[in-house]
Tab-separated table of C-alpha atoms and ligand atoms in Angstrom:
chain	number	residue	atom	x	y	z
U	1195	MET	CA	-18.571	21.310	12.393
U	1196	SER	CA	-19.649	17.789	13.319
U	1197	LEU	CA	-20.609	15.024	10.928
U	1198	LEU	CA	-23.448	12.541	11.353
U	1199	ILE	CA	-23.334	9.353	9.283
U	1200	LYS	CA	-26.805	7.779	9.189
U	1201	ASN	CA	-27.721	4.115	8.562
U	1202	ALA	CA	-24.136	2.919	8.586
U	1203	VAL	CA	-23.513	-0.787	8.099
U	1204	ILE	CA	-20.175	-0.781	9.889
U	1205	VAL	CA	-17.470	-3.143	8.668
U	1206	ASN	CA	-14.769	-3.623	11.270
U	1207	ALA	CA	-11.996	-6.198	11.140
U	1208	ASP	CA	-13.623	-8.247	13.891
U	1209	LYS	CA	-17.188	-8.038	12.621
U	1210	LEU	CA	-19.658	-6.944	10.009
U	1211	ALA	CA	-22.490	-5.227	11.884
U	1212	LYS	CA	-25.934	-6.824	11.556
U	1213	GLN	CA	-27.890	-3.641	12.288
U	1214	PRO	CA	-27.231	-0.202	10.804
U	1215	ARG	CA	-25.988	2.453	13.230
U	1216	ASP	CA	-25.546	6.193	13.266
U	1217	ILE	CA	-22.035	7.557	13.761
U	1218	LEU	CA	-21.367	11.020	15.149
U	1219	ILE	CA	-17.940	12.526	14.531
U	1220	GLU	CA	-17.025	15.603	16.536
U	1221	LYS	CA	-13.745	17.527	16.558
U	1222	GLY	CA	-12.220	14.859	14.314
U	1223	VAL	CA	-13.019	11.979	16.674
U	1224	ILE	CA	-15.776	9.332	16.666
U	1225	LYS	CA	-17.896	10.630	19.515
U	1226	LYS	CA	-20.853	8.264	19.517
U	1227	ILE	CA	-22.158	5.171	17.739
U	1228	ALA	CA	-25.829	4.364	18.414
U	1229	SER	CA	-28.943	3.007	16.751
U	1230	SER	CA	-30.317	6.503	16.262
U	1231	ILE	CA	-28.592	9.836	16.867
U	1232	LYS	CA	-30.251	13.212	16.434
U	1233	GLU	CA	-27.895	16.143	15.996
U	1234	GLU	CA	-29.445	19.000	14.103
U	1235	LYS	CA	-26.305	21.094	13.912
U	1236	ALA	CA	-24.278	18.326	12.286
U	1237	LYS	CA	-23.763	17.877	8.572
U	1238	THR	CA	-25.593	14.640	7.774
U	1239	ILE	CA	-24.986	11.951	5.167
U	1240	ASP	CA	-27.079	8.838	4.588
U	1241	THR	CA	-25.239	5.616	3.756
U	1242	LYS	CA	-28.153	3.283	3.070
U	1243	GLY	CA	-27.118	0.467	0.715
U	1244	LYS	CA	-23.427	1.122	1.308
U	1245	LEU	CA	-20.732	-0.254	3.595
U	1246	VAL	CA	-18.927	1.916	6.110
U	1247	PHE	CA	-15.270	1.040	6.657
U	1248	PRO	CA	-12.615	2.454	8.939
U	1249	GLY	CA	-10.499	4.833	6.808
U	1250	LEU	CA	-8.291	2.772	4.535
U	1251	ILE	CA	-4.545	2.931	5.124
U	1252	ASP	CA	-1.943	2.455	2.394
U	1253	ILE	CA	1.516	2.006	3.865
U	1254	HIS	CA	3.273	1.854	0.485
U	1255	ALA	CA	2.885	4.522	-2.208
U	1256	HIS	CA	5.289	6.574	-4.314
U	1257	PHE	CA	4.762	10.283	-4.673
U	1258	ARG	CA	7.448	11.942	-6.774
U	1259	GLU	CA	8.011	15.116	-4.791
U	1260	PRO	CA	10.668	16.362	-4.463
U	1261	GLY	CA	12.276	16.015	-7.858
U	1262	GLU	CA	9.837	14.479	-10.329
U	1263	GLU	CA	6.732	16.557	-9.837
U	1264	HIS	CA	5.631	16.013	-13.436
U	1265	LYS	CA	4.778	12.410	-12.450
U	1266	GLU	CA	3.095	13.150	-9.107
U	1267	THR	CA	3.220	15.823	-6.461
U	1268	ILE	CA	2.310	15.220	-2.844
U	1269	GLU	CA	-0.855	17.196	-3.574
U	1270	SER	CA	-1.932	15.158	-6.627
U	1271	GLY	CA	-0.926	11.987	-4.784
U	1272	VAL	CA	-3.065	12.638	-1.726
U	1273	MET	CA	-5.980	13.639	-3.962
U	1274	ALA	CA	-5.673	10.306	-5.782
U	1275	ALA	CA	-5.454	8.586	-2.396
U	1276	ALA	CA	-8.612	10.308	-1.128
U	1277	LYS	CA	-10.458	9.266	-4.300
U	1278	GLY	CA	-9.260	5.712	-3.732
U	1279	GLY	CA	-10.704	5.712	-0.205
U	1280	PHE	CA	-7.456	6.182	1.707
U	1281	THR	CA	-7.353	8.425	4.748
U	1282	THR	CA	-3.725	7.649	5.546
U	1283	VAL	CA	-0.965	7.040	3.041
U	1284	MET	CA	2.748	6.480	3.557
U	1285	CYS	CA	5.104	7.548	0.805
U	1286	MET	CA	8.375	5.878	-0.090
U	1287	PRO	CA	11.697	7.749	-0.037
U	1288	ASN	CA	12.919	7.098	-3.616
U	1289	THR	CA	12.396	10.728	-4.579
U	1290	VAL	CA	15.060	13.021	-6.067
U	1291	PRO	CA	16.830	13.659	-3.739
U	1292	VAL	CA	16.083	10.644	-1.567
U	1293	ILE	CA	14.308	11.169	1.769
U	1294	ASP	CA	17.429	10.289	3.719
U	1295	ASN	CA	17.840	13.290	6.034
U	1296	ARG	CA	15.852	15.586	8.276
U	1297	SER	CA	15.373	18.444	5.807
U	1298	ILE	CA	13.847	16.337	3.021
U	1299	ALA	CA	11.633	14.450	5.490
U	1300	GLU	CA	10.448	17.762	6.945
U	1301	LEU	CA	9.722	19.080	3.464
U	1302	VAL	CA	7.327	16.155	2.875
U	1303	VAL	CA	5.766	16.468	6.327
U	1304	ASN	CA	5.251	20.236	5.950
U	1305	GLU	CA	3.804	19.947	2.451
U	1306	SER	CA	1.423	17.191	3.619
U	1307	HIS	CA	0.280	19.401	6.508
U	1308	ARG	CA	-0.164	22.371	4.187
U	1309	ILE	CA	-2.432	20.297	1.910
U	1310	GLY	CA	-4.112	18.715	4.902
U	1311	LEU	CA	-6.502	16.564	2.873
U	1312	ILE	CA	-5.511	13.212	4.348
U	1313	ASN	CA	-2.838	11.931	6.659
U	1314	CYS	CA	0.401	11.561	4.643
U	1315	ILE	CA	3.455	10.131	6.395
U	1316	PRO	CA	6.898	9.859	4.784
U	1317	ILE	CA	9.028	6.740	4.938
U	1318	GLY	CA	12.732	7.549	5.284
U	1319	ALA	CA	15.567	5.665	3.609
U	1320	ILE	CA	17.560	2.949	5.391
U	1321	THR	CA	20.792	3.883	3.608
U	1322	LYS	CA	22.040	7.255	2.375
U	1323	GLY	CA	20.953	7.818	-1.214
U	1324	GLN	CA	19.483	4.289	-1.074
U	1325	ASN	CA	22.938	3.123	-2.079
U	1326	SER	CA	23.304	0.247	0.376
U	1327	GLN	CA	26.631	1.711	1.568
U	1328	GLU	CA	26.031	3.787	4.691
U	1329	LEU	CA	23.105	3.901	7.129
U	1330	THR	CA	20.985	7.019	7.513
U	1331	ASP	CA	20.518	8.763	10.852
U	1332	MET	CA	17.440	6.785	11.849
U	1333	PHE	CA	16.776	8.757	15.001
U	1334	GLU	CA	16.807	12.036	13.080
U	1335	LEU	CA	14.440	10.650	10.430
U	1336	LYS	CA	12.027	9.392	13.069
U	1337	GLU	CA	12.130	12.728	14.864
U	1338	ALA	CA	11.422	14.518	11.571
U	1339	GLY	CA	8.207	12.501	11.190
U	1340	CYS	CA	9.106	9.362	9.232
U	1341	GLY	CA	6.812	6.480	10.137
U	1342	ALA	CA	9.127	3.716	8.901
U	1343	LEU	CA	12.340	3.216	6.927
U	1344	SER	CA	12.857	1.512	3.571
U	1345	ASP	CA	15.120	1.579	0.532
U	1346	ASP	CA	12.114	0.488	-1.562
U	1347	GLY	CA	12.852	0.349	-5.254
U	1348	LYS	CA	16.150	-1.131	-4.142
U	1349	CYS	CA	17.111	-3.854	-1.699
U	1350	VAL	CA	19.572	-3.421	1.151
U	1351	SER	CA	21.815	-5.994	-0.492
U	1352	ASP	CA	24.720	-6.060	1.941
U	1353	SER	CA	23.855	-8.561	4.661
U	1354	HIS	CA	26.159	-6.985	7.251
U	1355	LEU	CA	24.666	-3.546	6.633
U	1356	MET	CA	21.182	-5.030	6.963
U	1357	ARG	CA	22.199	-6.557	10.250
U	1358	LEU	CA	23.358	-3.159	11.503
U	1359	ALA	CA	20.175	-1.545	10.173
U	1360	MET	CA	18.059	-4.018	12.155
U	1361	GLU	CA	20.069	-3.400	15.316
U	1362	TYR	CA	19.791	0.390	15.047
U	1363	ALA	CA	16.126	0.304	14.009
U	1364	LYS	CA	15.368	-1.779	17.080
U	1365	MET	CA	17.088	0.778	19.300
U	1366	VAL	CA	15.305	3.683	17.631
U	1367	ASP	CA	12.052	1.673	17.578
U	1368	ILE	CA	11.207	2.206	13.937
U	1369	LEU	CA	9.970	-0.388	11.435
U	1370	LEU	CA	12.188	-1.484	8.541
U	1371	ILE	CA	10.497	-2.374	5.237
U	1372	GLN	CA	12.571	-4.501	2.891
U	1373	HIS	CA	12.313	-4.453	-0.901
U	1374	CYS	CA	13.276	-8.100	-1.377
U	1375	GLU	CA	15.345	-8.404	-4.518
U	1376	ASP	CA	18.794	-9.865	-4.941
U	1377	HIS	CA	19.947	-7.462	-7.653
U	1378	ALA	CA	22.714	-9.828	-8.753
U	1379	LEU	CA	20.029	-12.383	-9.671
U	1380	SER	CA	17.506	-9.964	-11.205
U	1381	SER	CA	19.892	-7.677	-13.070
U	1382	GLY	CA	18.640	-6.613	-16.513
U	1383	SER	CA	15.283	-8.367	-16.176
U	1384	VAL	CA	11.989	-6.917	-17.350
U	1385	MET	CA	9.581	-9.701	-16.345
U	1386	ASN	CA	9.276	-13.019	-14.498
U	1387	GLU	CA	11.701	-15.733	-15.596
U	1388	GLY	CA	10.031	-18.747	-17.144
U	1389	VAL	CA	8.643	-20.214	-20.329
U	1390	THR	CA	6.825	-16.971	-21.192
U	1391	SER	CA	9.964	-14.805	-20.894
U	1392	THR	CA	11.861	-17.318	-23.038
U	1393	LEU	CA	9.144	-17.334	-25.699
U	1394	LEU	CA	9.003	-13.539	-25.719
U	1395	GLY	CA	12.781	-13.264	-25.804
U	1396	LEU	CA	12.795	-11.061	-22.702
U	1397	LYS	CA	15.241	-11.235	-19.801
U	1398	GLY	CA	13.579	-12.805	-16.782
U	1399	ASP	CA	13.838	-12.279	-13.027
U	1400	PRO	CA	13.895	-15.648	-11.252
U	1401	GLY	CA	11.552	-15.676	-8.280
U	1402	LEU	CA	14.646	-16.714	-6.387
U	1403	SER	CA	15.749	-13.065	-6.358
U	1404	GLU	CA	12.882	-12.358	-3.959
U	1405	SER	CA	12.895	-15.513	-1.853
U	1406	VAL	CA	16.625	-15.478	-1.044
U	1407	ILE	CA	16.269	-12.034	0.558
U	1408	VAL	CA	13.068	-13.066	2.377
U	1409	ALA	CA	14.948	-16.083	3.741
U	1410	ARG	CA	18.011	-14.013	4.663
U	1411	ASP	CA	16.039	-11.340	6.476
U	1412	ILE	CA	13.963	-13.915	8.350
U	1413	GLU	CA	17.260	-15.367	9.589
U	1414	LEU	CA	18.537	-11.919	10.561
U	1415	ALA	CA	15.278	-11.010	12.331
U	1416	HIS	CA	15.405	-14.299	14.227
U	1417	TYR	CA	19.062	-13.928	15.195
U	1418	LEU	CA	18.651	-10.317	16.313
U	1419	ASP	CA	15.104	-10.671	17.673
U	1420	SER	CA	14.151	-7.726	15.464
U	1421	ARG	CA	11.133	-6.827	13.375
U	1422	ILE	CA	11.037	-6.818	9.577
U	1423	HIS	CA	8.243	-5.993	7.131
U	1424	PHE	CA	8.397	-7.356	3.579
U	1425	ALA	CA	7.185	-5.109	0.759
U	1426	HIS	CA	5.091	-6.272	-2.216
U	1427	MET	CA	5.331	-10.075	-1.932
U	1428	SER	CA	4.869	-11.753	-5.311
U	1429	LEU	CA	5.836	-15.377	-4.879
U	1430	LYS	CA	4.484	-18.667	-3.567
U	1431	ARG	CA	7.901	-19.507	-2.109
U	1432	SER	CA	8.044	-16.210	-0.185
U	1433	VAL	CA	4.633	-16.967	1.285
U	1434	GLU	CA	5.846	-20.392	2.443
U	1435	LEU	CA	8.910	-18.867	4.086
U	1436	ILE	CA	6.855	-16.185	5.871
U	1437	ARG	CA	4.254	-18.705	7.033
U	1438	ALA	CA	6.989	-20.895	8.526
U	1439	ALA	CA	8.702	-17.865	10.126
U	1440	LYS	CA	5.472	-16.706	11.750
U	1441	ALA	CA	4.896	-20.230	13.083
U	1442	ARG	CA	8.342	-19.966	14.742
U	1443	GLY	CA	7.334	-16.673	16.368
U	1444	ILE	CA	9.684	-14.509	14.297
U	1445	LYS	CA	8.520	-10.878	14.128
U	1446	VAL	CA	7.804	-10.676	10.444
U	1447	THR	CA	4.941	-8.962	8.631
U	1448	ALA	CA	4.229	-8.694	4.913
U	1449	GLU	CA	2.133	-6.945	2.293
U	1450	ALA	CA	0.826	-7.648	-1.213
U	1451	THR	CA	-0.481	-5.405	-3.988
U	1452	PRO	CA	-3.707	-5.661	-6.013
U	1453	HIS	CA	-1.680	-6.314	-9.164
U	1454	HIS	CA	0.072	-9.276	-7.566
U	1455	PHE	CA	-3.227	-10.848	-6.481
U	1456	THR	CA	-4.852	-10.147	-9.876
U	1457	LEU	CA	-2.437	-10.336	-12.812
U	1458	THR	CA	0.065	-12.862	-14.145
U	1459	GLU	CA	3.108	-12.645	-16.401
U	1460	ASP	CA	0.719	-13.249	-19.328
U	1461	GLU	CA	0.054	-9.469	-19.307
U	1462	LEU	CA	3.512	-9.034	-20.844
U	1463	LYS	CA	2.555	-11.072	-23.916
U	1464	SER	CA	1.195	-7.895	-25.499
U	1465	PHE	CA	4.447	-6.086	-24.577
U	1466	ASN	CA	2.394	-3.741	-22.420
U	1467	THR	CA	4.861	-1.566	-20.507
U	1468	ASN	CA	2.164	-0.696	-17.958
U	1469	ALA	CA	2.474	-4.303	-16.795
U	1470	LYS	CA	6.217	-3.904	-16.174
U	1471	VAL	CA	6.584	-3.717	-12.423
U	1472	HIS	CA	8.915	-4.636	-9.604
U	1473	PRO	CA	8.642	-7.334	-8.438
U	1474	PRO	CA	7.380	-8.690	-11.741
U	1475	LEU	CA	3.957	-10.221	-12.263
U	1476	ARG	CA	4.407	-13.942	-11.667
U	1477	THR	CA	2.424	-17.119	-12.424
U	1478	LYS	CA	-1.135	-18.244	-11.701
U	1479	GLU	CA	0.225	-20.471	-8.933
U	1480	ASP	CA	1.871	-17.452	-7.293
U	1481	VAL	CA	-1.315	-15.367	-7.584
U	1482	GLU	CA	-3.281	-18.162	-5.885
U	1483	ALA	CA	-0.651	-18.404	-3.131
U	1484	ILE	CA	-0.824	-14.631	-2.493
U	1485	LYS	CA	-4.618	-14.816	-2.210
U	1486	ALA	CA	-4.443	-17.787	0.165
U	1487	ALA	CA	-1.860	-15.887	2.243
U	1488	LEU	CA	-4.116	-12.829	2.512
U	1489	ARG	CA	-6.928	-15.114	3.583
U	1490	ASP	CA	-4.989	-16.912	6.330
U	1491	GLY	CA	-3.109	-13.804	7.511
U	1492	THR	CA	0.360	-14.901	6.367
U	1493	ILE	CA	0.321	-11.697	4.347
U	1494	ASP	CA	-0.964	-9.059	6.735
U	1495	CYS	CA	-2.048	-6.227	4.511
U	1496	ILE	CA	-2.843	-4.875	1.062
U	1497	VAL	CA	-0.835	-1.912	-0.225
U	1498	THR	CA	-0.992	-0.148	-3.583
U	1499	ASP	CA	2.708	0.384	-4.403
U	1500	HIS	CA	1.260	3.323	-6.366
U	1501	ALA	CA	4.122	4.120	-8.778
U	1502	PRO	CA	3.197	6.923	-11.173
U	1503	HIS	CA	5.302	7.300	-14.315
U	1504	ALA	CA	5.224	9.770	-17.190
U	1505	ARG	CA	3.558	8.695	-20.417
U	1506	GLU	CA	6.690	9.373	-22.457
U	1507	ASP	CA	8.682	7.026	-20.217
U	1508	LYS	CA	6.114	4.239	-20.425
U	1509	GLU	CA	5.947	4.667	-24.211
U	1510	LYS	CA	9.519	3.362	-24.480
U	1511	ASP	CA	10.062	-0.322	-25.306
U	1512	LEU	CA	9.895	-2.913	-22.547
U	1513	ASP	CA	13.648	-2.901	-21.984
U	1514	HIS	CA	13.749	0.827	-21.335
U	1515	ALA	CA	10.359	1.675	-19.765
U	1516	PRO	CA	10.431	2.173	-15.975
U	1517	PHE	CA	8.939	-0.289	-13.485
U	1518	GLY	CA	5.640	0.485	-11.777
U	1519	MET	CA	1.967	1.168	-12.081
U	1520	THR	CA	-0.433	3.658	-10.582
U	1521	GLY	CA	-2.625	1.995	-7.970
U	1522	LEU	CA	-4.396	4.239	-5.470
U	1523	GLU	CA	-7.564	4.708	-7.495
U	1524	THR	CA	-8.139	1.059	-8.461
U	1525	ALA	CA	-7.247	-0.730	-5.202
U	1526	VAL	CA	-10.745	-0.911	-3.704
U	1527	GLY	CA	-12.361	-1.990	-6.996
U	1528	LEU	CA	-9.747	-4.714	-7.409
U	1529	ALA	CA	-10.071	-5.894	-3.809
U	1530	VAL	CA	-13.854	-6.198	-4.150
U	1531	THR	CA	-13.754	-7.749	-7.631
U	1532	GLU	CA	-10.855	-10.137	-7.108
U	1533	LEU	CA	-11.118	-10.990	-3.401
U	1534	ILE	CA	-14.623	-10.311	-2.082
U	1535	GLU	CA	-16.704	-11.422	-5.076
U	1536	PRO	CA	-14.929	-14.824	-5.425
U	1537	ARG	CA	-15.134	-15.169	-1.609
U	1538	VAL	CA	-11.396	-15.226	-1.018
U	1539	LEU	CA	-11.886	-12.593	1.709
U	1540	SER	CA	-14.918	-11.506	3.715
U	1541	TRP	CA	-15.782	-7.816	4.077
U	1542	SER	CA	-14.317	-7.905	7.588
U	1543	GLN	CA	-11.096	-9.340	6.227
U	1544	MET	CA	-10.996	-6.456	3.779
U	1545	ALA	CA	-11.247	-4.058	6.756
U	1546	GLN	CA	-8.509	-6.075	8.413
U	1547	THR	CA	-6.088	-6.073	5.474
U	1548	MET	CA	-6.725	-2.493	4.340
U	1549	SER	CA	-7.137	-0.694	7.654
U	1550	ALA	CA	-6.727	-2.576	10.950
U	1551	ALA	CA	-3.546	-4.483	10.039
U	1552	PRO	CA	-1.667	-1.561	8.448
U	1553	ALA	CA	-2.632	0.605	11.464
U	1554	LYS	CA	-1.249	-2.033	13.812
U	1555	ILE	CA	1.961	-2.578	11.832
U	1556	MET	CA	2.645	1.161	11.830
U	1557	GLY	CA	1.558	1.730	15.439
U	1558	LEU	CA	-1.240	4.143	14.453
U	1559	LYS	CA	-3.115	3.575	17.691
U	1560	ASN	CA	-6.164	5.751	17.004
U	1561	LYS	CA	-6.869	4.306	13.593
U	1562	GLY	CA	-7.943	1.047	11.967
U	1563	ALA	CA	-11.453	0.660	13.397
U	1564	ILE	CA	-14.775	2.414	13.673
U	1565	GLN	CA	-15.057	2.744	17.406
U	1566	GLU	CA	-15.952	5.501	19.851
U	1567	GLY	CA	-12.867	7.506	20.794
U	1568	LEU	CA	-10.857	6.677	17.672
U	1569	ASP	CA	-10.089	9.091	14.819
U	1570	GLY	CA	-13.022	10.057	12.605
U	1571	ASP	CA	-11.507	8.461	9.488
U	1572	VAL	CA	-14.147	6.624	7.461
U	1573	THR	CA	-14.367	5.154	3.960
U	1574	ILE	CA	-17.796	4.559	2.437
U	1575	ILE	CA	-18.064	1.971	-0.303
U	1576	ASP	CA	-20.921	1.090	-2.619
U	1577	PRO	CA	-20.418	-2.678	-2.855
U	1578	ASP	CA	-22.635	-3.092	-5.917
U	1579	GLU	CA	-21.557	-0.261	-8.163
U	1580	GLU	CA	-19.858	-1.431	-11.332
U	1581	TRP	CA	-17.518	0.920	-13.158
U	1582	ILE	CA	-14.926	0.869	-15.873
U	1583	VAL	CA	-11.364	2.083	-15.274
U	1584	CYS	CA	-10.906	5.048	-17.635
U	1585	GLU	CA	-7.648	6.811	-18.342
U	1586	LYS	CA	-9.266	10.247	-18.222
U	1587	ASP	CA	-10.775	9.674	-14.768
U	1588	PHE	CA	-7.460	9.424	-12.906
U	1589	VAL	CA	-6.878	12.220	-10.414
U	1590	SER	CA	-3.239	11.160	-10.219
U	1591	LYS	CA	-0.958	13.019	-12.608
U	1592	SER	CA	-0.121	9.679	-14.222
U	1593	ASN	CA	-2.356	6.982	-15.638
U	1594	ASN	CA	0.065	4.104	-16.177
U	1595	SER	CA	-2.396	1.394	-15.231
U	1596	PRO	CA	-2.732	-2.029	-16.886
U	1597	PHE	CA	-6.313	-2.024	-15.605
U	1598	VAL	CA	-7.561	0.677	-17.990
U	1599	GLY	CA	-10.673	-0.653	-19.736
U	1600	ARG	CA	-11.375	-3.228	-17.030
U	1601	LYS	CA	-14.796	-3.467	-15.401
U	1602	LEU	CA	-14.645	-3.448	-11.605
U	1603	LYS	CA	-17.246	-3.874	-8.901
U	1604	GLY	CA	-17.188	-1.836	-5.681
U	1605	ARG	CA	-16.557	1.870	-5.593
U	1606	VAL	CA	-15.597	4.445	-2.999
U	1607	THR	CA	-18.397	6.983	-2.699
U	1608	GLU	CA	-17.088	9.099	0.192
U	1609	THR	CA	-13.786	9.433	2.020
U	1610	ILE	CA	-13.907	11.123	5.411
U	1611	ARG	CA	-10.815	12.213	7.270
U	1612	ALA	CA	-11.100	13.536	10.839
U	1613	GLY	CA	-14.818	14.106	10.311
U	1614	LYS	CA	-14.369	16.077	7.104
U	1615	ILE	CA	-15.539	14.798	3.710
U	1616	VAL	CA	-12.376	14.913	1.593
U	1617	PHE	CA	-13.756	13.019	-1.400
U	1618	GLN	CA	-17.296	12.520	-2.636
U	1619	GLN	CA	-18.234	10.614	-5.785
L	1013	LIG	O1	7.466	-1.193	-9.808
L	1013	LIG	C1	7.998	-0.512	-8.944
L	1013	LIG	N1	8.057	0.820	-9.033
L	1013	LIG	N2	8.552	-1.138	-7.907
L	1013	LIG	C2	9.309	-0.482	-7.019
L	1013	LIG	O2	9.791	-1.104	-6.126
L	1013	LIG	C3	9.559	0.968	-7.181
L	1013	LIG	C4	8.492	1.615	-7.949
L	1013	LIG	C5	8.809	3.021	-8.423
L	1013	LIG	O3	9.273	3.824	-7.622
L	1013	LIG	O4	8.523	3.334	-9.588
L	1014	LIG	ZN1	7.289	0.541	-4.026
């Protein structure tokens, strides 16, 4: 069955089309883009008044399978992703057990294929059990289908081990993603360190815990001529370090989440555990620096860091509640409301940061643009629709979002993967 998308205002990273086009997807691939296509046998959808993006790609999400399926399964996770407009999602290895060997990686790959809704790629661990003691078999993990390696949730603290990891990853040709947190500096913290944490009587994480690892890994990447990708950047100082590293030609890329370009530590003033996240929400100055970095390309892409948690865990007090918030279903609304509306980013830059750049970072050659010959992955967005984030509307098994009750502008109306409509509003 082929799919014909009529009157598509195509938003690619390099340009926002002036004239609407028709897009024909056949056998999962974009076959033809032209001013008018007639194809009676094709299923047809009209996108007048909407924007047509290349399928969005989230290279950082947490599904809880295996081990904590009550929070999220791969199936509920990819359904939430499809609703959020994502056609490709990469899931982090901090499951129980950790994705640190072939059999667990294959379990995720096989389950994703069985569901088949969107493209779901596991990220393997850098160290066994994410314990920063012994490296995983990177070659085996890559062969099993892992698209990158990370100990996300934890940092590879040992500098020598990180050096070895970079050397092996370069040989195997797989990307390393660092969770930048010096655990010795952040230990016991529940929020950003500063006046607010002092007033609230809560243990703070000094931004330093992030920037020292960013600085260290930039030095390692430079010394070894290796690549490194930094997860969920939260800090003005990190942005400065990455900007300087890129200017020196060091192979570093970075990502930021909607919550880090939207919220500040002030969210914790109400002791809201849904605002407890790693890295913590920082200051207004940091939020502005993250937005400026997305605008000038210092931060390459937007990721959700979708981290579903059970209600009973988030109902604990701030000291005991887990870190993380669900993010797949609010990312587009937040990007439009917080970045497009205030003119921080253009629509093309949104296509860049949410599709083209993540595709490039992960080497997904047939994705990231709406172009003849590439995969038929498309996300259709109504740029004007306003909606309110409601707890009951989450498709994810968890609804630990600090954005519940917030009015957002911009909504995904259809998600198309390989020419098949996998979500429709
Ligand atoms: O807030 C977070 N939650 N940050 C992480 O790095 C891990 C994640 C999780 O797995 O819950
Ligand atoms: Zn994460």
